[in-house]
Amino acid sequence: MSEGRFGAHGGQYVPETLMNAVTELEAAYAKYKNDPEFVSELTELFNGYANRPSPLYYAGKMTEDLGGAKVYLKREDMNFTGSHKINNVLGQVLLAKKMGKTRVIAETGAGQHGVATATAAALFGMECEIFMGRTDTERQALNVYKMRLLGAKVHAVDSGTATLKDAVSETMREWTKRISDTHYVLGSVMGPHPFPTIVRDFQSVISREIKAQLYEKEGRLPDAVIACVGGGSNAMGAFYHFIDDKSVRLVGCEAAGRGADTFETAATITTGKPGIFHGMKSYFCQDEYGQIAPVYSISAGLDYPGIGPEHAWLHDTGRAEYVPVTDDEAVGAFEYLSKTEGIIPAIESAHALAHAIAIAPKMSRDKIIVVNISGRGDKDCAAIARYRGEDIYD
């Protein structure tokens, strides 16, 4: 693979106004990524601030109930701010500080990336603005308040479908206006090079820890690692250090919404075609004219019409498999883990859990599955209650 390319995917498809910014970022990352002082500072932030390493928890009751493979949960929900997003944000905001930037901007879907970015901005004393689709501000109102409480300015985006896709577009537009003092903290393994590589590297702490922790507990590699996939940062983080371990199945779970065979879906690998959008070449959900199609998921964090280019390459080469999971299946898994293990997962993570629930009983008891619990589900409780026809505020 060439720099910034994953097979046919990746690249830098940006307007001339952003070329200097991505070139500057590429040079800065090359300078600092292996710099001992930078690595030491980031490690201290991970361990002393973000509550790493996150636990690898043996889900004994779930394993016993399903009657098949052993199930372990990588508890990214126990990180500070409640999700895997803090891993990438601390890395990027530290990098921005080293670059002399004083302002950070970010897109957010479910709000977890926005909260993490606002948190890091407060910690580093930086100005912060977050762009979030109007639809998502309404279904994730708690996270909007958290961002504002942390000192960030939150912009509700009304264009398009008023969800994550449009928030990304608006943040990129904003970046072109103030490149000199501003860094765009892109939240997933997507966008123009070097973002997919930067985000993957910062999130790869997840798979590095899984490998070490499982060796300590079981003395071997897992048989499967399962994670939800929107843009794909938590999944890439969970997969990365297992890519060369061919015995380990890597399974990404896409948001099928109301069904991958309907128009209300966000299952990109299942339904998408190659295209260019948001600065990268990858797979995207498209209409008959090749335009980016509206997508839908109960999960604001997976409600994106594309997938990161490294995931597209893992799919093309057959190294990872990508499966669609519907709203119904994800909500069922959300409720199942809550009742079985006393752990309320993010609805995003519940997509991965649903697939684990489906395949674990078909595997023998000597097999091991690791599910990445990318975030906690308190942000989703009101939405799931409404989905079930309840109103928790009645």
CSV table of C-alpha atoms in Angstrom, one decimal:
chain,number,residue,atom,x,y,z
A,1,MET,CA,0.0,0.0,0.0
A,2,SER,CA,1.3,3.4,-0.9
A,3,GLU,CA,1.2,6.4,1.5
A,4,GLY,CA,-2.4,7.3,2.1
A,5,ARG,CA,-3.8,4.5,0.0
A,6,PHE,CA,-5.4,1.2,1.1
A,7,GLY,CA,-5.5,-0.8,-2.1
A,8,ALA,CA,-7.8,1.3,-4.4
A,9,HIS,CA,-9.1,3.3,-1.5
A,10,GLY,CA,-8.1,6.5,0.4
A,11,GLY,CA,-6.3,9.4,-1.1
A,12,GLN,CA,-6.6,13.2,-0.7
A,13,TYR,CA,-9.6,14.5,-2.6
A,14,VAL,CA,-9.8,18.0,-1.2
A,15,PRO,CA,-10.1,21.5,-2.6
A,16,GLU,CA,-7.0,23.6,-3.1
A,17,THR,CA,-7.9,25.6,0.0
A,18,LEU,CA,-7.3,22.6,2.2
A,19,MET,CA,-4.2,21.1,0.6
A,20,ASN,CA,-1.9,23.2,2.7
A,21,ALA,CA,-3.7,22.2,5.8
A,22,VAL,CA,-3.6,18.4,5.1
A,23,THR,CA,0.1,18.7,4.0
A,24,GLU,CA,0.9,20.5,7.2
A,25,LEU,CA,-0.9,17.9,9.3
A,26,GLU,CA,0.9,15.1,7.4
A,27,ALA,CA,4.3,16.6,8.1
A,28,ALA,CA,3.5,17.3,11.8
A,29,TYR,CA,2.2,13.7,12.4
A,30,ALA,CA,5.3,12.2,10.7
A,31,LYS,CA,7.4,14.4,13.1
A,32,TYR,CA,5.6,13.6,16.3
A,33,LYS,CA,4.2,10.1,16.1
A,34,ASN,CA,7.4,8.4,17.2
A,35,ASP,CA,8.8,11.4,19.1
A,36,PRO,CA,9.6,10.1,22.7
A,37,GLU,CA,8.3,13.2,24.4
A,38,PHE,CA,5.0,13.1,22.4
A,39,VAL,CA,4.5,9.4,23.0
A,40,SER,CA,5.2,9.8,26.7
A,41,GLU,CA,2.8,12.7,27.0
A,42,LEU,CA,0.0,10.8,25.2
A,43,THR,CA,0.6,7.6,27.3
A,44,GLU,CA,0.3,9.7,30.5
A,45,LEU,CA,-3.0,11.2,29.1
A,46,PHE,CA,-4.3,7.7,28.3
A,47,ASN,CA,-3.4,6.3,31.7
A,48,GLY,CA,-3.8,9.2,34.0
A,49,TYR,CA,-6.7,11.1,32.4
A,50,ALA,CA,-8.7,8.7,30.1
A,51,ASN,CA,-8.7,5.8,32.6
A,52,ARG,CA,-6.8,3.3,30.3
A,53,PRO,CA,-6.2,0.5,30.0
A,54,SER,CA,-9.9,-0.3,29.7
A,55,PRO,CA,-10.9,-3.7,31.2
A,56,LEU,CA,-11.3,-6.9,29.2
A,57,TYR,CA,-14.3,-8.4,31.0
A,58,TYR,CA,-15.4,-12.0,30.9
A,59,ALA,CA,-19.1,-12.0,30.3
A,60,GLY,CA,-19.8,-15.2,32.3
A,61,LYS,CA,-23.6,-15.0,32.5
A,62,MET,CA,-23.9,-14.1,28.8
A,63,THR,CA,-21.5,-17.0,27.9
A,64,GLU,CA,-23.5,-19.5,30.1
A,65,ASP,CA,-26.8,-18.3,28.7
A,66,LEU,CA,-25.8,-18.5,25.1
A,67,GLY,CA,-24.2,-21.9,25.6
A,68,GLY,CA,-21.3,-21.6,23.1
A,69,ALA,CA,-18.1,-19.6,22.7
A,70,LYS,CA,-16.7,-17.7,25.6
A,71,VAL,CA,-17.5,-14.0,25.3
A,72,TYR,CA,-15.2,-11.2,26.5
A,73,LEU,CA,-16.2,-7.5,26.4
A,74,LYS,CA,-13.6,-4.8,25.8
A,75,ARG,CA,-15.0,-2.1,28.0
A,76,GLU,CA,-14.3,1.1,26.1
A,77,ASP,CA,-17.5,2.4,27.8
A,78,MET,CA,-15.4,2.7,31.0
A,79,ASN,CA,-13.0,5.3,29.4
A,80,PHE,CA,-13.4,8.9,30.6
A,81,THR,CA,-16.2,10.6,28.6
A,82,GLY,CA,-17.8,7.2,28.1
A,83,SER,CA,-16.5,5.9,24.8
A,84,HIS,CA,-13.5,5.0,22.6
A,85,LYS,CA,-13.6,8.6,21.1
A,86,ILE,CA,-11.3,10.0,23.8
A,87,ASN,CA,-8.3,7.9,22.5
A,88,ASN,CA,-8.2,9.7,19.1
A,89,VAL,CA,-9.2,13.1,20.5
A,90,LEU,CA,-6.4,13.2,23.1
A,91,GLY,CA,-3.9,12.3,20.4
A,92,GLN,CA,-5.2,14.8,17.9
A,93,VAL,CA,-5.6,17.7,20.3
A,94,LEU,CA,-2.1,17.1,21.7
A,95,LEU,CA,-0.8,17.1,18.1
A,96,ALA,CA,-2.7,20.3,17.4
A,97,LYS,CA,-1.1,21.9,20.4
A,98,LYS,CA,2.3,20.9,19.2
A,99,MET,CA,1.4,22.5,15.8
A,100,GLY,CA,0.7,25.8,17.5
A,101,LYS,CA,-3.1,25.7,16.9
A,102,THR,CA,-5.4,27.5,19.4
A,103,ARG,CA,-8.8,26.3,18.1
A,104,VAL,CA,-10.3,22.9,17.4
A,105,ILE,CA,-13.4,22.0,15.5
A,106,ALA,CA,-15.1,18.7,15.1
A,107,GLU,CA,-18.2,16.9,13.7
A,108,THR,CA,-20.3,14.6,15.9
A,109,GLY,CA,-23.1,12.2,15.4
A,110,ALA,CA,-24.1,10.6,18.6
A,111,GLY,CA,-22.3,13.3,20.5
A,112,GLN,CA,-19.6,11.2,22.0
A,113,HIS,CA,-16.9,12.5,19.7
A,114,GLY,CA,-18.1,16.1,20.4
A,115,VAL,CA,-18.0,15.6,24.1
A,116,ALA,CA,-14.5,14.1,24.0
A,117,THR,CA,-13.3,17.0,21.8
A,118,ALA,CA,-14.9,19.6,24.1
A,119,THR,CA,-13.3,17.8,27.1
A,120,ALA,CA,-9.8,17.8,25.6
A,121,ALA,CA,-10.2,21.4,24.5
A,122,ALA,CA,-11.1,22.4,28.0
A,123,LEU,CA,-8.1,20.5,29.3
A,124,PHE,CA,-5.7,22.1,26.9
A,125,GLY,CA,-7.3,25.6,27.1
A,126,MET,CA,-8.3,25.7,23.4
A,127,GLU,CA,-11.3,27.3,21.7
A,128,CYS,CA,-13.8,24.6,20.5
A,129,GLU,CA,-16.7,24.5,18.1
A,130,ILE,CA,-18.7,21.4,17.3
A,131,PHE,CA,-21.0,20.8,14.3
A,132,MET,CA,-23.9,18.4,14.8
A,133,GLY,CA,-26.9,17.6,12.6
A,134,ARG,CA,-30.1,19.2,13.9
A,135,THR,CA,-31.7,15.7,14.0
A,136,ASP,CA,-28.9,14.4,16.2
A,137,THR,CA,-29.0,17.4,18.5
A,138,GLU,CA,-32.6,16.5,19.2
A,139,ARG,CA,-32.1,12.8,19.8
A,140,GLN,CA,-28.8,13.4,21.8
A,141,ALA,CA,-29.8,16.5,23.7
A,142,LEU,CA,-27.9,15.3,26.8
A,143,ASN,CA,-24.6,15.3,24.9
A,144,VAL,CA,-25.3,18.8,23.5
A,145,TYR,CA,-25.6,20.1,27.0
A,146,LYS,CA,-22.4,18.4,28.0
A,147,MET,CA,-20.5,20.0,25.2
A,148,ARG,CA,-21.8,23.4,26.1
A,149,LEU,CA,-21.0,22.8,29.8
A,150,LEU,CA,-17.4,22.0,28.8
A,151,GLY,CA,-17.2,25.4,27.0
A,152,ALA,CA,-17.8,24.4,23.4
A,153,LYS,CA,-20.0,26.2,20.9
A,154,VAL,CA,-22.4,23.7,19.3
A,155,HIS,CA,-23.7,24.5,15.8
A,156,ALA,CA,-26.9,22.6,14.7
A,157,VAL,CA,-26.6,21.8,11.0
A,158,ASP,CA,-29.8,21.9,9.0
A,159,SER,CA,-28.6,21.0,5.5
A,160,GLY,CA,-29.3,17.7,3.8
A,161,THR,CA,-30.6,15.1,6.2
A,162,ALA,CA,-29.3,17.1,9.2
A,163,THR,CA,-27.3,14.1,10.5
A,164,LEU,CA,-23.6,13.1,10.6
A,165,LYS,CA,-22.9,13.3,6.9
A,166,ASP,CA,-23.9,17.0,6.9
A,167,ALA,CA,-22.0,17.7,10.1
A,168,VAL,CA,-18.8,16.4,8.4
A,169,SER,CA,-19.5,18.6,5.3
A,170,GLU,CA,-20.1,21.7,7.4
A,171,THR,CA,-17.0,21.1,9.6
A,172,MET,CA,-14.8,20.8,6.4
A,173,ARG,CA,-16.3,24.1,5.1
A,174,GLU,CA,-15.5,25.8,8.4
A,175,TRP,CA,-11.9,24.5,8.3
A,176,THR,CA,-11.3,26.2,5.0
A,177,LYS,CA,-12.1,29.6,6.7
A,178,ARG,CA,-9.6,29.4,9.5
A,179,ILE,CA,-6.7,27.1,8.6
A,180,SER,CA,-4.0,29.1,10.3
A,181,ASP,CA,-5.1,28.6,13.9
A,182,THR,CA,-7.6,25.8,13.6
A,183,HIS,CA,-7.3,22.0,13.6
A,184,TYR,CA,-10.1,19.7,12.5
A,185,VAL,CA,-10.3,16.8,15.0
A,186,LEU,CA,-11.9,14.3,12.6
A,187,GLY,CA,-13.6,11.6,14.6
A,188,SER,CA,-13.3,8.5,12.4
A,189,VAL,CA,-10.9,6.6,10.1
A,190,MET,CA,-12.2,8.5,7.1
A,191,GLY,CA,-11.6,11.7,5.2
A,192,PRO,CA,-8.5,12.7,3.3
A,193,HIS,CA,-5.1,11.3,4.1
A,194,PRO,CA,-3.6,11.4,6.7
A,195,PHE,CA,-6.7,11.3,8.9
A,196,PRO,CA,-7.5,7.5,8.3
A,197,THR,CA,-4.0,6.6,9.4
A,198,ILE,CA,-3.8,9.1,12.3
A,199,VAL,CA,-7.2,8.0,13.8
A,200,ARG,CA,-6.4,4.3,13.3
A,201,ASP,CA,-3.0,4.7,15.1
A,202,PHE,CA,-4.5,6.5,18.1
A,203,GLN,CA,-7.4,3.9,18.3
A,204,SER,CA,-5.1,0.9,17.9
A,205,VAL,CA,-4.5,1.0,21.6
A,206,ILE,CA,-7.7,-1.0,21.8
A,207,SER,CA,-6.4,-4.1,19.9
A,208,ARG,CA,-3.0,-3.8,21.6
A,209,GLU,CA,-4.6,-4.0,25.0
A,210,ILE,CA,-7.0,-6.8,23.9
A,211,LYS,CA,-4.1,-8.9,22.7
A,212,ALA,CA,-2.1,-8.4,25.9
A,213,GLN,CA,-5.1,-8.9,28.3
A,214,LEU,CA,-6.4,-12.0,26.6
A,215,TYR,CA,-2.9,-13.6,26.7
A,216,GLU,CA,-2.9,-12.9,30.4
A,217,LYS,CA,-6.3,-14.4,30.9
A,218,GLU,CA,-6.4,-17.2,28.4
A,219,GLY,CA,-2.8,-17.5,27.1
A,220,ARG,CA,-3.9,-17.2,23.4
A,221,LEU,CA,-5.5,-15.1,20.7
A,222,PRO,CA,-9.3,-14.8,20.3
A,223,ASP,CA,-11.1,-16.6,17.6
A,224,ALA,CA,-13.1,-13.6,16.6
A,225,VAL,CA,-13.1,-9.8,17.3
A,226,ILE,CA,-16.4,-8.1,16.7
A,227,ALA,CA,-17.1,-4.3,16.5
A,228,CYS,CA,-19.7,-2.0,15.2
A,229,VAL,CA,-18.9,0.1,12.1
A,230,GLY,CA,-20.0,3.5,10.9
A,231,GLY,CA,-17.0,5.4,9.7
A,232,GLY,CA,-15.1,2.7,11.5
A,233,SER,CA,-12.8,4.0,14.2
A,234,ASN,CA,-13.6,1.7,17.1
A,235,ALA,CA,-13.6,-1.3,14.8
A,236,MET,CA,-10.3,-0.3,13.2
A,237,GLY,CA,-8.8,0.2,16.7
A,238,ALA,CA,-10.1,-3.3,17.7
A,239,PHE,CA,-8.9,-5.0,14.5
A,240,TYR,CA,-5.5,-3.4,13.8
A,241,HIS,CA,-3.1,-5.5,15.9
A,242,PHE,CA,-4.9,-8.7,14.7
A,243,ILE,CA,-4.7,-8.0,11.0
A,244,ASP,CA,-1.6,-10.2,10.6
A,245,ASP,CA,-3.1,-12.9,12.8
A,246,LYS,CA,-5.0,-14.8,10.1
A,247,SER,CA,-6.6,-17.2,12.6
A,248,VAL,CA,-8.6,-14.3,14.1
A,249,ARG,CA,-11.9,-13.5,12.4
A,250,LEU,CA,-12.5,-9.8,12.2
A,251,VAL,CA,-16.2,-8.9,12.0
A,252,GLY,CA,-17.6,-5.4,11.4
A,253,CYS,CA,-21.3,-4.9,12.1
A,254,GLU,CA,-23.0,-2.2,10.0
A,255,ALA,CA,-26.2,-0.4,10.8
A,256,ALA,CA,-28.9,-2.0,8.6
A,257,GLY,CA,-31.6,0.3,10.0
A,258,ARG,CA,-35.0,-1.1,9.0
A,259,GLY,CA,-33.3,-3.6,6.7
A,260,ALA,CA,-30.4,-3.7,4.3
A,261,ASP,CA,-33.0,-4.4,1.5
A,262,THR,CA,-34.8,-1.1,2.3
A,263,PHE,CA,-34.1,2.5,1.6
A,264,GLU,CA,-33.8,3.1,5.4
A,265,THR,CA,-30.4,1.6,6.0
A,266,ALA,CA,-26.8,2.7,6.5
A,267,ALA,CA,-25.1,-0.6,5.7
A,268,THR,CA,-22.4,0.7,3.4
A,269,ILE,CA,-20.4,-2.5,2.5
A,270,THR,CA,-23.7,-4.4,2.1
A,271,THR,CA,-25.3,-1.9,-0.3
A,272,GLY,CA,-22.7,0.6,-1.3
A,273,LYS,CA,-20.6,1.2,-4.4
A,274,PRO,CA,-17.1,2.8,-4.9
A,275,GLY,CA,-17.2,6.6,-4.9
A,276,ILE,CA,-15.4,9.7,-3.8
A,277,PHE,CA,-16.8,11.8,-0.9
A,278,HIS,CA,-15.5,13.8,2.1
A,279,GLY,CA,-11.9,13.7,0.7
A,280,MET,CA,-11.5,10.0,0.2
A,281,LYS,CA,-12.2,7.1,-2.2
A,282,SER,CA,-14.2,4.3,-0.5
A,283,TYR,CA,-17.6,2.6,-0.6
A,284,PHE,CA,-20.6,4.8,-0.2
A,285,CYS,CA,-24.4,4.4,-0.2
A,286,GLN,CA,-25.5,6.0,-3.5
A,287,ASP,CA,-28.7,6.5,-5.5
A,288,GLU,CA,-29.2,5.4,-9.1
A,289,TYR,CA,-27.5,8.6,-10.3
A,290,GLY,CA,-24.3,8.1,-8.2
A,291,GLN,CA,-25.3,10.8,-5.6
A,292,ILE,CA,-24.8,10.1,-1.9
A,293,ALA,CA,-28.0,8.5,-0.7
A,294,PRO,CA,-29.9,9.5,2.5
A,295,VAL,CA,-29.2,6.8,5.1
A,296,TYR,CA,-31.0,5.8,8.3
A,297,SER,CA,-30.1,4.1,11.6
A,298,ILE,CA,-31.5,4.2,15.1
A,299,SER,CA,-27.9,4.9,16.0
A,300,ALA,CA,-26.7,8.5,15.4
A,301,GLY,CA,-23.1,7.3,15.6
A,302,LEU,CA,-23.5,4.8,12.7
A,303,ASP,CA,-25.8,7.0,10.6
A,304,TYR,CA,-23.1,7.7,7.9
A,305,PRO,CA,-23.3,6.8,4.2
A,306,GLY,CA,-19.7,5.7,3.8
A,307,ILE,CA,-16.9,3.7,5.5
A,308,GLY,CA,-13.2,4.4,6.1
A,309,PRO,CA,-10.9,3.4,3.3
A,310,GLU,CA,-8.9,0.8,5.3
A,311,HIS,CA,-12.1,-1.0,6.1
A,312,ALA,CA,-13.0,-1.0,2.3
A,313,TRP,CA,-9.6,-2.5,1.7
A,314,LEU,CA,-10.0,-5.2,4.4
A,315,HIS,CA,-13.3,-6.0,2.8
A,316,ASP,CA,-11.8,-6.2,-0.7
A,317,THR,CA,-9.0,-8.5,0.4
A,318,GLY,CA,-11.4,-10.7,2.5
A,319,ARG,CA,-9.4,-10.1,5.7
A,320,ALA,CA,-12.5,-8.7,7.5
A,321,GLU,CA,-16.2,-9.5,7.0
A,322,TYR,CA,-19.0,-7.0,7.3
A,323,VAL,CA,-22.5,-7.9,8.3
A,324,PRO,CA,-25.7,-5.8,8.5
A,325,VAL,CA,-27.6,-5.6,11.8
A,326,THR,CA,-31.0,-4.1,12.0
A,327,ASP,CA,-32.5,-1.6,14.6
A,328,ASP,CA,-34.6,-4.4,16.0
A,329,GLU,CA,-31.6,-6.7,16.5
A,330,ALA,CA,-29.5,-3.9,18.1
A,331,VAL,CA,-32.3,-2.9,20.5
A,332,GLY,CA,-32.7,-6.5,21.5
A,333,ALA,CA,-29.0,-6.8,22.2
A,334,PHE,CA,-29.1,-3.4,24.1
A,335,GLU,CA,-31.8,-4.9,26.4
A,336,TYR,CA,-30.2,-8.3,26.6
A,337,LEU,CA,-26.8,-7.1,27.9
A,338,SER,CA,-28.4,-4.8,30.3
A,339,LYS,CA,-30.5,-7.6,31.9
A,340,THR,CA,-27.8,-10.3,31.6
A,341,GLU,CA,-24.6,-8.6,32.7
A,342,GLY,CA,-25.9,-5.3,34.2
A,343,ILE,CA,-24.0,-3.3,31.5
A,344,ILE,CA,-25.9,-0.8,29.4
A,345,PRO,CA,-24.1,-0.5,26.1
A,346,ALA,CA,-24.3,2.3,23.5
A,347,ILE,CA,-26.8,1.5,20.8
A,348,GLU,CA,-23.8,1.6,18.4
A,349,SER,CA,-22.0,-1.2,20.4
A,350,ALA,CA,-25.3,-3.1,20.6
A,351,HIS,CA,-25.0,-3.8,16.8
A,352,ALA,CA,-21.8,-5.8,17.5
A,353,LEU,CA,-23.4,-7.5,20.5
A,354,ALA,CA,-26.3,-8.6,18.4
A,355,HIS,CA,-24.0,-10.5,16.0
A,356,ALA,CA,-22.1,-12.0,18.9
A,357,ILE,CA,-25.4,-13.2,20.3
A,358,ALA,CA,-26.2,-14.8,17.0
A,359,ILE,CA,-23.0,-16.6,16.4
A,360,ALA,CA,-21.7,-17.6,19.9
A,361,PRO,CA,-24.2,-20.5,20.3
A,362,LYS,CA,-23.0,-22.0,17.0
A,363,MET,CA,-19.4,-22.0,18.2
A,364,SER,CA,-17.8,-24.6,20.5
A,365,ARG,CA,-17.1,-23.8,24.1
A,366,ASP,CA,-13.4,-23.7,23.6
A,367,LYS,CA,-13.7,-20.7,21.2
A,368,ILE,CA,-13.3,-17.1,22.3
A,369,ILE,CA,-15.1,-14.0,21.0
A,370,VAL,CA,-14.2,-10.5,21.9
A,371,VAL,CA,-16.8,-7.8,21.5
A,372,ASN,CA,-15.8,-4.1,21.6
A,373,ILE,CA,-18.2,-2.2,23.7
A,374,SER,CA,-17.3,1.1,22.1
A,375,GLY,CA,-19.4,3.3,24.5
A,376,ARG,CA,-21.9,3.4,27.3
A,377,GLY,CA,-25.7,3.6,26.7
A,378,ASP,CA,-27.0,6.2,29.1
A,379,LYS,CA,-27.2,8.6,26.1
A,380,ASP,CA,-29.5,6.2,24.4
A,381,CYS,CA,-32.0,5.2,27.1
A,382,ALA,CA,-34.7,7.8,26.2
A,383,ALA,CA,-34.5,7.0,22.5
A,384,ILE,CA,-34.8,3.2,23.1
A,385,ALA,CA,-37.7,3.8,25.5
A,386,ARG,CA,-39.4,5.7,22.7
A,387,TYR,CA,-38.6,2.9,20.2
A,388,ARG,CA,-40.4,0.6,22.6
A,389,GLY,CA,-43.4,2.9,22.9
A,390,GLU,CA,-42.5,4.2,26.3
A,391,ASP,CA,-41.8,7.7,27.6
A,392,ILE,CA,-39.4,7.8,30.5
A,393,TYR,CA,-40.4,11.3,31.4
A,394,ASP,CA,-44.2,10.5,31.8
